[in-house]
Each structure stands twice: as structure tokens, then as C-alpha cells.
Short mmCIF file of C-alpha atoms and ligand atoms in Angstrom, two decimals:
data_model
loop_
_atom_site.label_atom_id
_atom_site.label_comp_id
_atom_site.label_asym_id
_atom_site.label_seq_id
_atom_site.Cartn_x
_atom_site.Cartn_y
_atom_site.Cartn_z
CA UNK A 1 94.66 -22.98 -107.52
CA UNK A 2 91.62 -23.75 -105.77
CA UNK A 3 90.83 -22.65 -102.08
CA UNK A 4 91.19 -26.33 -100.54
CA UNK A 5 94.38 -27.15 -102.56
CA UNK A 6 95.79 -23.99 -101.28
CA UNK A 7 95.11 -25.01 -97.38
CA UNK A 8 96.51 -28.34 -98.23
CA UNK A 9 99.87 -26.32 -99.49
CA UNK A 10 99.82 -24.40 -96.55
CA UNK A 11 99.41 -27.27 -94.09
CA UNK A 12 102.57 -29.06 -95.85
CA UNK A 13 104.37 -25.96 -95.68
CA UNK A 14 103.86 -25.51 -91.92
CA UNK A 15 104.51 -29.10 -91.33
CA UNK A 16 107.97 -28.81 -93.22
CA UNK A 17 109.12 -25.58 -91.76
CA UNK A 18 107.97 -27.27 -88.14
CA UNK A 19 109.86 -30.72 -88.96
CA UNK A 20 113.03 -28.74 -90.05
CA UNK A 21 113.85 -27.11 -86.56
CA UNK A 22 113.99 -30.74 -85.39
CA UNK A 23 116.55 -31.66 -88.62
CA UNK A 24 120.28 -30.77 -89.50
CA UNK A 25 122.28 -31.59 -91.97
CA UNK A 26 122.33 -32.59 -95.32
CA UNK A 27 122.80 -35.94 -97.09
CA UNK A 28 125.99 -38.14 -96.12
CA UNK A 29 127.38 -40.77 -98.34
CA UNK A 30 124.88 -43.64 -98.17
CA UNK A 31 122.61 -41.19 -95.45
CA UNK A 32 119.12 -40.19 -95.72
CA UNK A 33 118.60 -37.03 -98.11
CA UNK A 34 116.53 -35.24 -95.53
CA UNK A 35 118.75 -35.24 -92.78
CA UNK A 36 118.57 -36.71 -89.11
CA UNK A 37 116.99 -35.81 -86.13
CA UNK A 38 119.18 -34.34 -83.50
CA UNK A 39 121.20 -36.20 -80.78
CA UNK A 40 121.97 -35.37 -77.40
CA UNK A 41 125.22 -34.16 -78.70
CA UNK A 42 123.82 -31.58 -80.66
CA UNK A 43 124.95 -33.77 -84.05
CA UNK A 44 122.38 -35.92 -86.52
CA UNK A 45 121.48 -39.16 -85.13
CA UNK A 46 122.84 -41.56 -87.99
CA UNK A 47 120.39 -43.87 -89.27
CA UNK A 48 121.53 -45.19 -92.07
CA UNK A 49 124.69 -48.42 -92.50
CA UNK A 50 127.62 -48.01 -93.17
CA UNK A 51 128.46 -44.89 -90.80
CA UNK A 52 131.29 -43.54 -92.93
CA UNK A 53 134.35 -42.52 -90.41
CA UNK A 54 137.40 -40.51 -91.59
CA UNK A 55 140.33 -40.95 -89.26
CA UNK A 56 143.22 -38.66 -89.49
CA UNK A 57 146.50 -39.98 -88.07
CA UNK A 58 149.69 -38.30 -87.75
CA UNK A 59 152.11 -40.79 -89.12
CA UNK A 60 154.25 -43.77 -87.66
CA UNK A 61 157.25 -42.03 -85.54
CA UNK A 62 156.79 -44.83 -82.86
CA UNK A 63 156.02 -48.33 -81.78
CA UNK A 64 153.17 -46.91 -79.64
CA UNK A 65 151.87 -45.11 -83.06
CA UNK A 66 151.83 -48.23 -84.85
CA UNK A 67 149.95 -50.07 -82.26
CA UNK A 68 147.47 -46.90 -81.95
CA UNK A 69 146.65 -46.86 -85.39
CA UNK A 70 146.08 -50.70 -85.97
CA UNK A 71 144.01 -51.00 -83.06
CA UNK A 72 141.69 -48.36 -84.83
CA UNK A 73 141.63 -50.03 -87.95
CA UNK A 74 140.99 -53.46 -86.81
CA UNK A 75 138.35 -52.20 -84.66
CA UNK A 76 136.21 -50.49 -87.30
CA UNK A 77 137.37 -53.05 -90.02
CA UNK A 78 135.61 -55.89 -87.49
CA UNK A 79 132.65 -53.77 -87.62
CA UNK A 80 129.97 -54.49 -90.81
CA UNK A 81 128.45 -51.11 -89.71
CA UNK A 82 131.46 -48.82 -89.94
CA UNK A 83 133.47 -47.68 -93.31
CA UNK A 84 136.60 -46.17 -92.40
CA UNK A 85 138.66 -43.83 -94.64
CA UNK A 86 142.44 -43.35 -93.01
CA UNK A 87 144.65 -41.03 -93.91
CA UNK A 88 148.56 -40.79 -92.38
CA UNK A 89 149.66 -37.50 -92.44
CA UNK A 90 153.12 -38.78 -92.37
CA UNK A 91 154.22 -35.95 -89.65
CA UNK A 92 152.92 -32.93 -91.68
CA UNK A 93 149.94 -30.57 -90.36
CA UNK A 94 149.54 -29.19 -93.71
CA UNK A 95 148.60 -33.17 -95.01
CA UNK A 96 146.18 -33.46 -91.95
CA UNK A 97 144.43 -29.98 -92.84
CA UNK A 98 144.09 -31.57 -96.30
CA UNK A 99 142.73 -34.52 -94.94
CA UNK A 100 140.17 -33.02 -92.61
CA UNK A 101 139.08 -30.77 -95.66
CA UNK A 102 138.49 -34.13 -97.53
CA UNK A 103 136.43 -35.67 -94.98
CA UNK A 104 134.37 -32.59 -94.79
CA UNK A 105 133.99 -32.44 -98.69
CA UNK A 106 133.12 -36.32 -98.72
CA UNK A 107 130.40 -35.67 -96.10
CA UNK A 108 131.57 -38.17 -93.85
CA UNK A 109 129.18 -38.93 -90.44
CA UNK A 110 132.25 -38.76 -88.11
CA UNK A 111 135.99 -37.75 -88.12
CA UNK A 112 138.42 -39.26 -86.12
CA UNK A 113 141.38 -36.88 -85.26
CA UNK A 114 145.05 -36.87 -83.55
CA UNK A 115 146.42 -33.42 -83.76
CA UNK A 116 150.05 -33.64 -84.69
CA UNK A 117 150.34 -30.46 -82.63
CA UNK A 118 147.88 -28.37 -80.31
CA UNK A 119 147.35 -25.22 -82.73
CA UNK A 120 146.60 -24.47 -86.35
CA UNK A 121 143.47 -26.33 -87.16
CA UNK A 122 140.69 -24.00 -86.17
CA UNK A 123 139.68 -23.07 -89.82
CA UNK A 124 139.15 -26.58 -91.06
CA UNK A 125 137.65 -27.45 -87.66
CA UNK A 126 135.14 -24.74 -88.38
CA UNK A 127 134.27 -26.32 -91.67
CA UNK A 128 133.36 -29.33 -90.08
CA UNK A 129 131.19 -27.88 -87.31
CA UNK A 130 129.42 -26.16 -90.36
CA UNK A 131 129.21 -28.86 -91.86
CA UNK A 132 127.50 -30.97 -88.54
CA UNK A 133 130.26 -33.45 -88.79
CA UNK A 134 131.24 -34.31 -84.99
CA UNK A 135 135.42 -34.63 -84.30
CA UNK A 136 136.24 -36.65 -81.59
CA UNK A 137 139.74 -36.84 -80.59
CA UNK A 138 142.05 -39.50 -80.38
CA UNK A 139 145.05 -39.38 -78.25
CA UNK A 140 146.25 -35.62 -78.98
CA UNK A 141 143.86 -33.10 -78.52
CA UNK A 142 143.96 -29.39 -79.81
CA UNK A 143 144.94 -26.52 -77.68
CA UNK A 144 141.95 -25.06 -74.81
CA UNK A 145 141.10 -22.25 -76.89
CA UNK A 146 139.68 -24.73 -79.74
CA UNK A 147 138.20 -27.38 -77.71
CA UNK A 148 134.68 -26.04 -78.36
CA UNK A 149 135.03 -27.39 -81.92
CA UNK A 150 135.41 -30.83 -81.16
CA UNK A 151 133.04 -33.32 -79.48
CA UNK A 152 135.22 -35.40 -77.04
CA UNK A 153 138.66 -36.48 -76.16
CA UNK A 154 139.87 -40.11 -75.86
CA UNK A 155 143.17 -40.98 -74.35
CA UNK A 156 146.06 -40.55 -71.88
CA UNK A 157 146.65 -37.72 -69.26
CA UNK A 158 149.73 -36.85 -70.38
CA UNK A 159 150.46 -34.10 -67.21
CA UNK A 160 149.96 -36.86 -64.99
CA UNK A 161 152.57 -39.34 -67.16
CA UNK A 162 155.10 -36.49 -66.50
CA UNK A 163 154.15 -36.30 -62.81
CA UNK A 164 154.12 -40.00 -62.58
CA UNK A 165 157.93 -40.31 -63.95
CA UNK A 166 159.17 -38.02 -61.70
CA UNK A 167 157.60 -39.44 -58.48
CA UNK A 168 159.12 -42.77 -60.00
CA UNK A 169 162.48 -41.30 -59.77
CA UNK A 170 162.30 -39.85 -56.44
CA UNK A 171 161.27 -42.97 -54.99
CA UNK A 172 163.60 -44.71 -56.81
CA UNK A 173 166.72 -42.68 -55.99
CA UNK A 174 165.66 -42.42 -52.21
CA UNK A 175 165.24 -46.10 -52.10
CA UNK A 176 168.55 -46.59 -53.70
CA UNK A 177 170.67 -43.98 -51.77
CA UNK A 178 171.21 -41.99 -54.87
CA UNK A 179 169.37 -38.60 -53.60
CA UNK A 180 169.51 -37.26 -50.11
CA UNK A 181 168.31 -33.66 -51.23
CA UNK A 182 171.63 -31.93 -51.07
CA UNK A 183 173.66 -32.96 -54.05
CA UNK A 184 172.57 -31.37 -57.59
CA UNK A 185 171.06 -34.42 -59.19
CA UNK A 186 171.50 -33.14 -63.38
CA UNK A 187 168.73 -34.52 -65.41
CA UNK A 188 168.68 -34.28 -69.34
CA UNK A 189 165.35 -34.36 -70.95
CA UNK A 190 164.53 -35.74 -74.44
CA UNK A 191 161.25 -33.66 -75.50
CA UNK A 192 158.53 -34.79 -77.48
CA UNK A 193 157.51 -33.17 -80.95
CA UNK A 194 157.82 -29.59 -80.30
CA UNK A 195 153.78 -27.98 -79.91
CA UNK A 196 152.20 -31.58 -79.27
CA UNK A 197 149.87 -32.14 -76.33
CA UNK A 198 152.22 -35.26 -75.08
CA UNK A 199 155.49 -32.70 -75.45
CA UNK A 200 153.84 -29.79 -73.47
CA UNK A 201 152.04 -31.80 -70.79
CA UNK A 202 155.08 -34.53 -69.85
CA UNK A 203 157.34 -31.42 -69.73
CA UNK A 204 154.61 -29.56 -67.20
CA UNK A 205 153.80 -32.84 -65.53
CA UNK A 206 157.32 -33.31 -64.63
CA UNK A 207 158.18 -30.08 -63.42
CA UNK A 208 155.23 -29.78 -61.28
CA UNK A 209 156.73 -32.63 -59.17
CA UNK A 210 160.13 -31.17 -59.44
CA UNK A 211 159.14 -28.21 -57.30
CA UNK A 212 159.43 -30.62 -54.35
CA UNK A 213 163.12 -31.67 -55.24
CA UNK A 214 165.07 -28.17 -55.11
CA UNK A 215 168.24 -30.01 -56.07
CA UNK A 216 167.16 -31.35 -59.25
CA UNK A 217 168.38 -29.53 -62.11
CA UNK A 218 167.37 -30.21 -66.01
CA UNK A 219 170.93 -29.14 -67.54
CA UNK A 220 169.57 -29.98 -71.02
CA UNK A 221 166.23 -30.27 -72.38
CA UNK A 222 165.61 -30.73 -76.26
CA UNK A 223 163.33 -32.37 -78.78
CA UNK A 224 164.21 -35.79 -80.47
CA UNK A 225 160.53 -35.58 -82.37
CA UNK A 226 159.62 -38.73 -80.56
CA UNK A 227 161.94 -41.16 -82.96
CA UNK A 228 164.32 -43.64 -82.04
CA UNK A 229 166.96 -41.91 -84.50
CA UNK A 230 166.17 -38.56 -83.12
CA UNK A 231 166.41 -39.39 -79.52
CA UNK A 232 169.39 -41.19 -80.26
CA UNK A 233 171.31 -38.18 -82.09
CA UNK A 234 170.29 -35.52 -79.53
CA UNK A 235 171.75 -37.81 -76.42
CA UNK A 236 175.07 -37.95 -78.75
CA UNK A 237 174.95 -34.40 -78.52
CA UNK A 238 174.33 -34.08 -74.78
CA UNK A 239 176.96 -36.44 -73.67
CA UNK A 240 179.54 -34.72 -76.17
CA UNK A 241 178.76 -31.29 -74.30
CA UNK A 242 178.72 -32.83 -70.78
CA UNK A 243 179.05 -36.23 -69.51
CA UNK A 244 178.21 -35.29 -66.08
CA UNK A 245 174.24 -36.83 -66.32
CA UNK A 246 172.69 -38.51 -63.53
CA UNK A 247 169.29 -38.94 -65.59
CA UNK A 248 167.47 -39.16 -68.51
CA UNK A 249 164.16 -38.14 -68.73
CA UNK A 250 162.42 -38.86 -72.21
CA UNK A 251 159.36 -38.01 -73.18
CA UNK A 252 158.30 -41.61 -75.04
CA UNK A 253 160.13 -45.21 -75.11
CA UNK A 254 161.26 -44.73 -78.67
CA UNK A 255 163.79 -42.00 -77.98
CA UNK A 256 164.80 -43.48 -75.13
CA UNK A 257 165.64 -46.80 -76.79
CA UNK A 258 167.76 -44.81 -79.31
CA UNK A 259 169.35 -42.79 -76.53
CA UNK A 260 170.55 -45.76 -74.64
CA UNK A 261 172.29 -46.80 -77.84
CA UNK A 262 174.03 -43.65 -77.66
CA UNK A 263 174.74 -44.10 -74.25
CA UNK A 264 176.54 -47.66 -74.79
CA UNK A 265 178.61 -46.10 -77.58
CA UNK A 266 179.78 -43.42 -75.03
CA UNK A 267 181.50 -46.22 -73.06
CA UNK A 268 178.52 -45.38 -70.49
CA UNK A 269 176.23 -48.07 -68.72
CA UNK A 270 172.24 -46.85 -69.33
CA UNK A 271 170.42 -47.79 -66.46
CA UNK A 272 173.18 -47.88 -64.25
CA UNK A 273 175.45 -44.83 -64.68
CA UNK A 274 172.71 -42.97 -66.30
CA UNK A 275 169.04 -43.53 -64.63
CA UNK A 276 166.80 -43.73 -67.68
CA UNK A 277 162.93 -43.30 -67.47
CA UNK A 278 160.45 -42.54 -70.30
CA UNK A 279 156.65 -43.42 -71.17
CA UNK A 280 154.49 -45.50 -73.32
CA UNK A 281 155.29 -48.79 -72.19
CA UNK A 282 155.95 -50.55 -75.30
CA UNK A 283 157.32 -53.88 -75.73
CA UNK A 284 161.06 -52.49 -77.02
CA UNK A 285 160.90 -50.64 -73.30
CA UNK A 286 159.79 -54.35 -71.73
CA UNK A 287 163.08 -55.97 -73.05
CA UNK A 288 165.33 -53.28 -72.12
CA UNK A 289 164.02 -52.94 -68.50
CA UNK A 290 164.96 -56.51 -68.61
CA UNK A 291 168.51 -56.33 -69.65
CA UNK A 292 168.58 -53.64 -67.10
CA UNK A 293 169.38 -50.79 -69.42
CA UNK A 294 165.67 -49.16 -69.07
CA UNK A 295 164.88 -48.23 -65.47
CA UNK A 296 161.38 -47.24 -65.75
CA UNK A 297 158.38 -46.80 -68.19
CA UNK A 298 155.19 -45.47 -67.29
CA UNK A 299 152.16 -46.70 -69.48
CA UNK A 300 150.48 -44.78 -72.17
CA UNK A 301 148.03 -47.03 -73.45
CA UNK A 302 147.56 -46.78 -77.43
CA UNK A 303 144.83 -49.56 -77.52
CA UNK A 304 141.96 -47.13 -78.19
CA UNK A 305 140.18 -48.51 -81.11
CA UNK A 306 137.69 -49.98 -79.08
CA UNK A 307 136.77 -46.94 -77.39
CA UNK A 308 136.70 -45.08 -80.20
CA UNK A 309 134.39 -47.40 -81.90
CA UNK A 310 131.95 -47.57 -78.91
CA UNK A 311 131.84 -43.57 -78.88
CA UNK A 312 130.94 -43.85 -82.88
CA UNK A 313 127.92 -46.23 -81.73
CA UNK A 314 126.92 -43.71 -79.05
CA UNK A 315 126.93 -41.02 -81.09
CA UNK A 316 124.92 -42.88 -84.21
CA UNK A 317 122.34 -43.85 -81.70
CA UNK A 318 121.92 -39.99 -80.13
CA UNK A 319 123.63 -40.78 -76.82
CA UNK A 320 125.62 -37.74 -75.18
CA UNK A 321 129.41 -38.62 -75.13
CA UNK A 322 131.08 -37.47 -72.14
CA UNK A 323 133.40 -34.48 -72.31
CA UNK A 324 136.56 -36.76 -72.12
CA UNK A 325 137.30 -40.41 -72.25
CA UNK A 326 140.07 -41.56 -69.82
CA UNK A 327 142.40 -44.62 -70.38
CA UNK A 328 143.60 -46.66 -67.20
CA UNK A 329 147.21 -47.11 -67.16
CA UNK A 330 150.26 -48.34 -64.98
CA UNK A 331 153.76 -47.91 -63.98
CA UNK A 332 156.44 -50.52 -65.06
CA UNK A 333 160.14 -51.03 -63.96
CA UNK A 334 162.61 -53.55 -63.30
CA UNK A 335 160.72 -55.33 -60.53
CA UNK A 336 157.60 -56.23 -62.50
CA UNK A 337 158.90 -55.93 -65.99
CA UNK A 338 159.75 -59.75 -66.80
CA UNK A 339 156.67 -61.04 -65.19
CA UNK A 340 154.34 -58.52 -67.42
CA UNK A 341 156.02 -58.60 -70.81
CA UNK A 342 154.68 -61.80 -72.12
CA UNK A 343 151.08 -60.64 -71.37
CA UNK A 344 151.79 -57.05 -73.33
CA UNK A 345 149.89 -56.47 -76.56
CA UNK A 346 152.21 -53.69 -77.96
O1 AHR B 401 150.78 -38.73 -78.13
C1 AHR B 401 151.12 -40.02 -77.87
C2 AHR B 401 152.60 -40.08 -77.94
O2 AHR B 401 153.01 -40.27 -79.55
C3 AHR B 401 153.29 -41.57 -77.49
O3 AHR B 401 153.95 -41.16 -76.19
C4 AHR B 401 154.58 -41.61 -78.58
O4 AHR B 401 155.32 -42.55 -78.65
C5 AHR B 401 153.61 -41.32 -79.86
O5 AHR B 401 154.88 -40.99 -80.91
#
């Protein structure tokens, strides 16, 4: 090789090495083969279109979940720059792990992920990280020790929801003259899916407020898996064991609606003989509040599609995403349910 050719080759090599330090990643479906510039979030800026997004959803256990899935699917469908690959895990963690692994193999640009339970995903999240694929959590997070492997989380503050449930209950019972702080208040609890973020946090939040009410006693607490059928079955068992129940605290409306059936079948009046407070504020809960069968529902907003879409756009544009994206929520009871019902979207 002639000397000038050697010098030119040397310059090209140096430029490639220096350039490579500013670029990461390999080629994506529809992406550039050279990789992309690194964004403020530490992931490649996405210049190609469509942006390929894999969404691993947990299943369709509740009205809430149906609304959540529809919101994400609709938002991405309406955006010509996006291509959403949807995967329904049908409440099985192994299905989710498989879906995440297939997203990594397909080299999607971004992963949206709702974790069925908090733990057990570390190896597959490490695979996503090694492939430079950002993971955005929707609704349910992974455990604290695994949060270094995901970029951000958008959704509700589940601890607050548990606290709001108990605070609402305290106010209501005080106003109704049902709790003067001396007599024992017997509470049964229908927990969500064992090991899931909302079940863990709603359990904790309620107990945070219970500390101020030493006469409140949780007499029974069991999972109803966030479903109406299991909520009903567990409530039937609670009532069979002991009818002396003042309050039902359900981690979601779906279980409360199932439990209402069980209470009626046991010859009791839901909302009167047993005060019921639950979480989500889905339409079915509003209808039950208007009928006087459910006392209160704490809102947990499932309409996360627009926020998820915005986050993917920001990421693609190289912007830094906040560590946590909260949703704004309200509390509804029999005093405001009828007025709000016509405007409810889910
Ligand atoms: O993760 C959110 C919870 O999951 C909702 O409260 C519940 O209805 C759903 O199944």
C-alpha cells in the first residue's frame, strides 16, 4: 500500500473509533445500521420511523385493565410514527418473560412493561439493557432492587391509594357516628395479586393510617387476585367463617363488585350492613355507589396511553425522562358519584 493511502486509511480508522464513542446500539427493525447518537437518557436517539415499541401487558383481569390496554393501543395506533407490538401474558409471569425476550430478539426500539409481580424479571431486564433497549414501566413497577434496569415508571401512587381508602373510611365512620374510637371495628380485606406492586402498596398504605386507629382490627385478609369471581368466592368464605364484619376494604373495584354479590346472597345489605371501600373508580363502581351498595372508590387512572406515547416521543427525540411520571386522581363516594358517572371514560 502506498504511503498516502496508508495515511488516509489511518485517518479513517481514527475517525471511526472516535465516532464509535458517540454512538451505541446496533441496527433496529427499520433502523440505521450504524446505530444512533446517545440521548440524555443514555439510550440511542431514534431517527428511523416507525418507532417499534413492544408492550408486555399482564392480562385482562378487570375493567380497569381492559381500559388500560385500550388506552395504550389506541394512542399508538393513532400515531403513524409508531408500530406497537402487543403481548398479553394472561396472568402468567413466564409468558411475560418470554414476550420480553422476544422483544429483545426483534430489536424493538422501546419496551413498555407492566410487571405482573414485582420480582423475577432481573435476567431478562439485563438482556434488554445489554441490547440498549429502554424499558418504560406502565402502571406496575418492579421491586426496588431491580429499578436500575428500567428507565422510568408512569402510573399511580398505590401507597397513597391505600392511605386515601383508610382516611376516607375514618372520616365517613366519624360523620356517621359509627366509630367513636372505643368499640372494635372489624375489617376484612381483599388483597390484589400476591407479590404485585398494587397489592403490596395498598396493603401498606391502609395500615399506615390504621396506626392512628388502634380500635380498627383486620380480622381476615386474603387475595382475590383482582378478579370479580375470586373476590366473590373469598367474601363468601369470610362471611361463612364470621358474619361480624363492619368494613370491607378491597384492593380494587372488581373484587368489591364480586363481594357485593356474596354479601347480598348472605342476606346482608352491602353499603349499609357492611361499609365497602375499594380502589379504581371504574364505571361498575359508580353504578354500585349510585345504588348505595358501594360506599367509596379511590380513583386509579388506567388511561396511560397518551403519557406512554409522549414518553416514547421524548425518548426518541433524545430528551431525558423524569424518574417517575405520576397520574392525577380523585376520591369518589355516594355524595358525588351520580354527578360524575356520565363523564366517566372507563
Ligand atoms: O395495577 C393496577 C391494578 O390492577 C388495578 O387496580 C386493578 O383493577 C388491576 O387489575
